[in-house]
CSV table of C-alpha atoms in Angstrom, one decimal:
chain,number,residue,atom,x,y,z
A,269,MET,CA,0.0,0.0,0.0
A,270,ASN,CA,1.4,3.4,-1.0
A,271,TYR,CA,1.7,6.1,1.6
A,272,GLN,CA,1.3,9.8,0.8
A,273,LEU,CA,1.8,12.6,3.4
A,274,ASN,CA,0.8,16.1,2.1
A,275,ASP,CA,1.8,19.2,4.0
A,276,VAL,CA,1.4,17.5,7.4
A,277,ASN,CA,1.8,19.7,10.5
A,278,LEU,CA,1.5,18.8,14.1
A,279,PHE,CA,1.4,21.5,16.7
A,280,TYR,CA,1.0,21.4,20.5
A,281,ASP,CA,-0.1,24.2,22.9
A,282,MET,CA,-2.6,25.4,20.4
A,283,ASP,CA,-4.3,27.5,23.1
A,284,LYS,CA,-1.1,29.3,24.0
A,285,GLU,CA,0.5,32.3,22.5
A,286,GLU,CA,3.4,30.3,21.2
A,287,ARG,CA,2.7,26.9,19.7
A,288,THR,CA,5.1,24.0,19.9
A,289,ALA,CA,5.8,22.5,16.5
A,290,ALA,CA,6.4,18.7,16.5
A,291,LEU,CA,6.2,18.4,12.7
A,292,GLN,CA,6.2,21.1,10.0
A,293,ASP,CA,5.3,20.9,6.3
A,294,ILE,CA,6.0,17.1,6.0
A,295,THR,CA,5.4,15.9,2.4
A,296,LEU,CA,6.5,12.3,1.7
A,297,SER,CA,5.6,9.6,-0.9
A,298,LEU,CA,6.4,6.0,0.0
A,299,ASP,CA,5.7,3.0,-2.3
A,300,GLY,CA,4.3,0.8,0.4
A,301,LYS,CA,7.1,-1.8,0.5
A,302,GLY,CA,10.6,-2.0,1.8
A,303,LEU,CA,12.5,-1.0,4.9
A,304,VAL,CA,12.0,2.7,5.8
A,305,GLY,CA,14.2,4.3,8.4
A,306,ILE,CA,13.3,7.5,10.2
A,307,LEU,CA,16.4,9.1,11.7
A,308,GLY,CA,17.2,12.2,13.7
A,309,PRO,CA,18.3,13.5,17.1
A,310,SER,CA,16.1,13.2,20.2
A,311,GLY,CA,13.1,15.5,20.0
A,312,SER,CA,13.4,15.9,16.3
A,313,GLY,CA,9.8,14.6,15.6
A,314,LYS,CA,10.7,11.0,14.5
A,315,SER,CA,8.2,9.3,16.7
A,316,SER,CA,5.5,11.9,16.0
A,317,LEU,CA,5.9,11.2,12.3
A,318,LEU,CA,5.6,7.4,12.9
A,319,TYR,CA,2.5,7.9,15.1
A,320,ILE,CA,0.8,10.0,12.5
A,321,MET,CA,1.5,7.5,9.7
A,322,ALA,CA,0.0,4.8,11.9
A,323,GLY,CA,-3.1,6.8,12.7
A,324,LEU,CA,-2.2,6.9,16.4
A,325,LYS,CA,-2.1,10.7,16.3
A,326,GLN,CA,-4.0,13.1,14.1
A,327,PRO,CA,-2.1,16.0,12.5
A,328,THR,CA,-3.1,19.6,13.1
A,329,SER,CA,-3.3,20.0,9.3
A,330,GLY,CA,-2.5,18.1,6.2
A,331,GLN,CA,-3.4,14.7,4.7
A,332,VAL,CA,-2.2,11.2,5.3
A,333,ILE,CA,-3.3,8.8,2.6
A,334,TYR,CA,-2.8,5.0,2.9
A,335,GLY,CA,-3.5,3.2,-0.3
A,336,ASN,CA,-6.7,4.9,-1.6
A,337,ARG,CA,-7.9,5.8,1.9
A,338,GLU,CA,-7.3,9.1,3.7
A,339,ILE,CA,-6.7,8.2,7.3
A,340,THR,CA,-6.7,11.8,8.5
A,341,ASN,CA,-9.9,12.3,10.4
A,342,MET,CA,-11.1,8.8,9.6
A,343,ASP,CA,-13.8,7.5,11.9
A,344,SER,CA,-12.1,6.2,15.0
A,345,SER,CA,-13.8,2.7,14.9
A,346,ILE,CA,-12.8,2.3,11.2
A,347,LEU,CA,-9.3,3.4,11.9
A,348,ALA,CA,-9.0,1.0,14.9
A,349,THR,CA,-10.1,-1.8,12.6
A,350,LEU,CA,-7.5,-0.8,10.0
A,351,ARG,CA,-4.7,-0.8,12.6
A,352,ARG,CA,-5.8,-4.2,13.9
A,353,LYS,CA,-6.0,-5.9,10.5
A,354,GLU,CA,-3.2,-4.2,8.5
A,355,PHE,CA,-0.7,-2.8,10.9
A,356,GLY,CA,1.8,-4.3,13.4
A,357,PHE,CA,3.4,-2.3,16.2
A,358,VAL,CA,6.6,-2.5,18.2
A,359,PHE,CA,7.2,0.3,20.6
A,360,GLN,CA,10.1,1.3,23.0
A,361,GLN,CA,8.1,-0.2,25.8
A,362,HIS,CA,7.0,-3.8,25.0
A,363,PHE,CA,3.4,-3.4,26.4
A,364,LEU,CA,3.1,-7.2,26.9
A,365,ILE,CA,0.1,-8.4,29.0
A,366,ASN,CA,1.5,-9.4,32.4
A,367,TYR,CA,-0.9,-12.2,33.1
A,368,MET,CA,-0.3,-13.9,29.7
A,369,THR,CA,2.5,-16.3,28.8
A,370,VAL,CA,4.9,-15.6,26.0
A,371,LEU,CA,2.8,-17.8,23.7
A,372,GLU,CA,-0.4,-16.2,24.7
A,373,ASN,CA,1.0,-12.7,24.2
A,374,THR,CA,2.2,-13.7,20.8
A,375,LEU,CA,-1.2,-15.0,19.8
A,376,SER,CA,-3.1,-12.0,21.2
A,377,PRO,CA,-3.5,-10.0,18.0
A,378,LEU,CA,-5.4,-12.9,16.4
A,379,ASN,CA,-7.5,-13.7,19.4
A,380,ILE,CA,-7.4,-17.3,18.0
A,381,ASN,CA,-5.6,-20.2,19.7
A,382,ASN,CA,-5.5,-23.3,17.6
A,383,LYS,CA,-3.0,-25.7,16.2
A,384,SER,CA,-2.2,-23.6,13.1
A,385,THR,CA,-1.8,-20.3,15.0
A,386,ARG,CA,0.3,-21.9,17.7
A,387,ARG,CA,2.6,-23.4,15.0
A,388,LYS,CA,3.1,-20.0,13.5
A,389,ALA,CA,3.7,-18.4,16.8
A,390,MET,CA,6.3,-21.0,17.7
A,391,GLN,CA,8.0,-20.5,14.3
A,392,LEU,CA,8.4,-16.8,15.1
A,393,LEU,CA,9.6,-17.4,18.6
A,394,GLU,CA,12.1,-19.9,17.4
A,395,ARG,CA,13.3,-17.4,14.7
A,396,LEU,CA,13.8,-14.9,17.5
A,397,GLY,CA,15.6,-17.3,19.7
A,398,ILE,CA,13.1,-17.3,22.6
A,399,GLU,CA,11.1,-20.5,22.0
A,400,LYS,CA,12.3,-22.0,25.3
A,401,TYR,CA,10.5,-19.2,27.2
A,402,VAL,CA,7.1,-20.0,25.6
A,403,ASN,CA,5.4,-20.7,29.0
A,404,LYS,CA,7.1,-17.9,30.9
A,405,TYR,CA,5.4,-14.6,31.9
A,406,PRO,CA,6.8,-11.2,31.0
A,407,HIS,CA,8.1,-10.5,34.6
A,408,GLN,CA,10.3,-13.7,34.2
A,409,LEU,CA,12.1,-12.3,31.1
A,410,SER,CA,14.8,-9.8,30.5
A,411,GLY,CA,14.1,-6.5,28.7
A,412,GLY,CA,15.5,-7.8,25.5
A,413,GLN,CA,13.5,-11.0,25.7
A,414,ARG,CA,10.3,-9.1,26.3
A,415,GLN,CA,11.0,-6.9,23.2
A,416,ARG,CA,11.5,-10.0,21.1
A,417,VAL,CA,8.1,-11.3,22.2
A,418,ALA,CA,6.6,-7.9,21.2
A,419,ILE,CA,8.2,-8.3,17.8
A,420,ALA,CA,6.8,-11.8,17.3
A,421,ARG,CA,3.4,-10.5,18.4
A,422,ALA,CA,3.6,-7.7,15.8
A,423,LEU,CA,4.2,-10.2,13.0
A,424,MET,CA,1.4,-12.6,13.8
A,425,ASN,CA,-1.3,-11.1,11.7
A,426,ASN,CA,0.9,-10.7,8.5
A,427,PRO,CA,0.6,-6.9,8.6
A,428,LYS,CA,1.0,-4.8,5.5
A,429,VAL,CA,2.9,-2.2,7.5
A,430,ILE,CA,5.0,-2.8,10.6
A,431,PHE,CA,5.8,0.3,12.7
A,432,GLY,CA,8.7,0.1,15.0
A,433,ASP,CA,9.6,2.9,17.5
A,434,GLU,CA,13.2,2.1,18.6
A,435,PRO,CA,12.3,-1.6,18.5
A,436,THR,CA,15.9,-2.7,19.1
A,437,ALA,CA,16.7,-0.3,21.9
A,438,ALA,CA,16.7,-3.0,24.6
A,439,LEU,CA,18.9,-5.3,22.6
A,440,ASP,CA,22.7,-5.5,22.2
A,441,HIS,CA,24.0,-4.7,18.7
A,442,ALA,CA,24.3,-8.4,17.6
A,443,SER,CA,20.8,-9.1,18.7
A,444,ALA,CA,19.5,-5.9,17.1
A,445,VAL,CA,21.1,-6.9,13.7
A,446,GLU,CA,19.4,-10.4,14.0
A,447,VAL,CA,16.0,-8.8,14.7
A,448,MET,CA,16.4,-6.4,11.7
A,449,GLU,CA,17.2,-9.4,9.5
A,450,LEU,CA,13.9,-10.9,10.5
A,451,LEU,CA,12.0,-7.7,9.9
A,452,SER,CA,13.8,-7.2,6.5
A,453,GLU,CA,12.4,-10.6,5.3
A,454,TYR,CA,9.0,-9.1,5.3
A,455,THR,CA,9.8,-6.1,3.1
A,456,THR,CA,9.3,-7.8,-0.2
A,457,GLU,CA,5.5,-7.8,0.5
A,458,ALA,CA,5.1,-5.2,3.2
A,459,MET,CA,6.6,-2.0,4.5
A,460,VAL,CA,8.6,-1.8,7.7
A,461,VAL,CA,9.0,1.6,9.2
A,462,ILE,CA,11.7,1.9,11.9
A,463,VAL,CA,12.4,4.9,14.1
A,464,THR,CA,16.0,4.6,15.5
A,465,HIS,CA,19.0,6.5,16.7
A,466,ASP,CA,21.3,3.7,15.4
A,467,GLU,CA,21.8,4.1,11.7
A,468,SER,CA,24.0,1.0,11.6
A,469,ILE,CA,20.9,-1.3,11.9
A,470,LEU,CA,19.5,0.3,8.7
A,471,GLU,CA,22.2,-0.9,6.3
A,472,LYS,CA,19.6,-2.6,4.2
A,473,ALA,CA,17.1,0.3,4.3
A,474,ASP,CA,15.4,1.1,1.0
A,475,THR,CA,14.5,4.6,2.2
A,476,LYS,CA,16.1,6.7,4.9
A,477,ILE,CA,14.2,9.8,6.1
A,478,TYR,CA,16.3,12.3,8.1
A,479,ILE,CA,14.4,14.7,10.3
A,480,ARG,CA,15.4,17.6,12.4
A,481,ASP,CA,13.3,20.1,14.4
A,482,GLY,CA,10.2,18.6,12.9
A,483,ARG,CA,11.2,19.0,9.3
A,484,VAL,CA,12.4,16.5,6.8
A,485,GLU,CA,16.0,17.4,6.0
A,486,GLU,CA,16.7,14.7,3.4
A,487,VAL,CA,15.2,11.5,2.0
A,488,HIS,CA,17.7,9.0,0.7
A,489,LYS,CA,16.4,6.1,-1.4
A,490,SER,CA,18.6,3.2,-2.4
A,491,LYS,CA,19.4,3.0,-6.1
A,492,GLN,CA,18.2,-0.5,-6.5
A,493,ARG,CA,15.3,-2.1,-4.6
A,494,ARG,CA,16.3,-5.3,-2.9
A,495,ILE,CA,14.6,-8.4,-4.1
């Protein structure tokens, strides 16, 4: 699914004399597949851009078009259904459900627990190296292990877009590279959007968006799309 952002702005403190600009005049066109990295210093607007693309925040002005649907000001129930069916999310905080096991957390986006879904969940957990923790609870895992469970959960519904806000922040570099390899496998059929401070994990990125002070400074696209 193609993404188009047209003159997107996001302001806070609208009722005050001086507004705070999180995003200003963002216009982007993405082809809906591939690995997209959003880079910039802390406070630059990286996460705000991702949240607006994902429909988790509404811009103050401008349009966000996903496929042939404008998600800006879309009815909240329709938008929630879109996110559930077509998007996957991995945030800085894992947001696992404390009373569920690793397997149950991984299955939670589907709300289906049968032989087929359990097999798929186990394949993802094995790929992420945490299959032996399948019956553990989040409090029994390290931060890095919890983040891997969150990544497996995000992949369970075969999302068309995966949004990651610093998804490897809790991992050491070697583990972060392994996770990015897994996410990259999905980019021939889907788009993976990653906010990160660590440009080294984006060696295979198809598009890199550099943002500073709420504005896009540069968009770098690889010369040849990976197959």
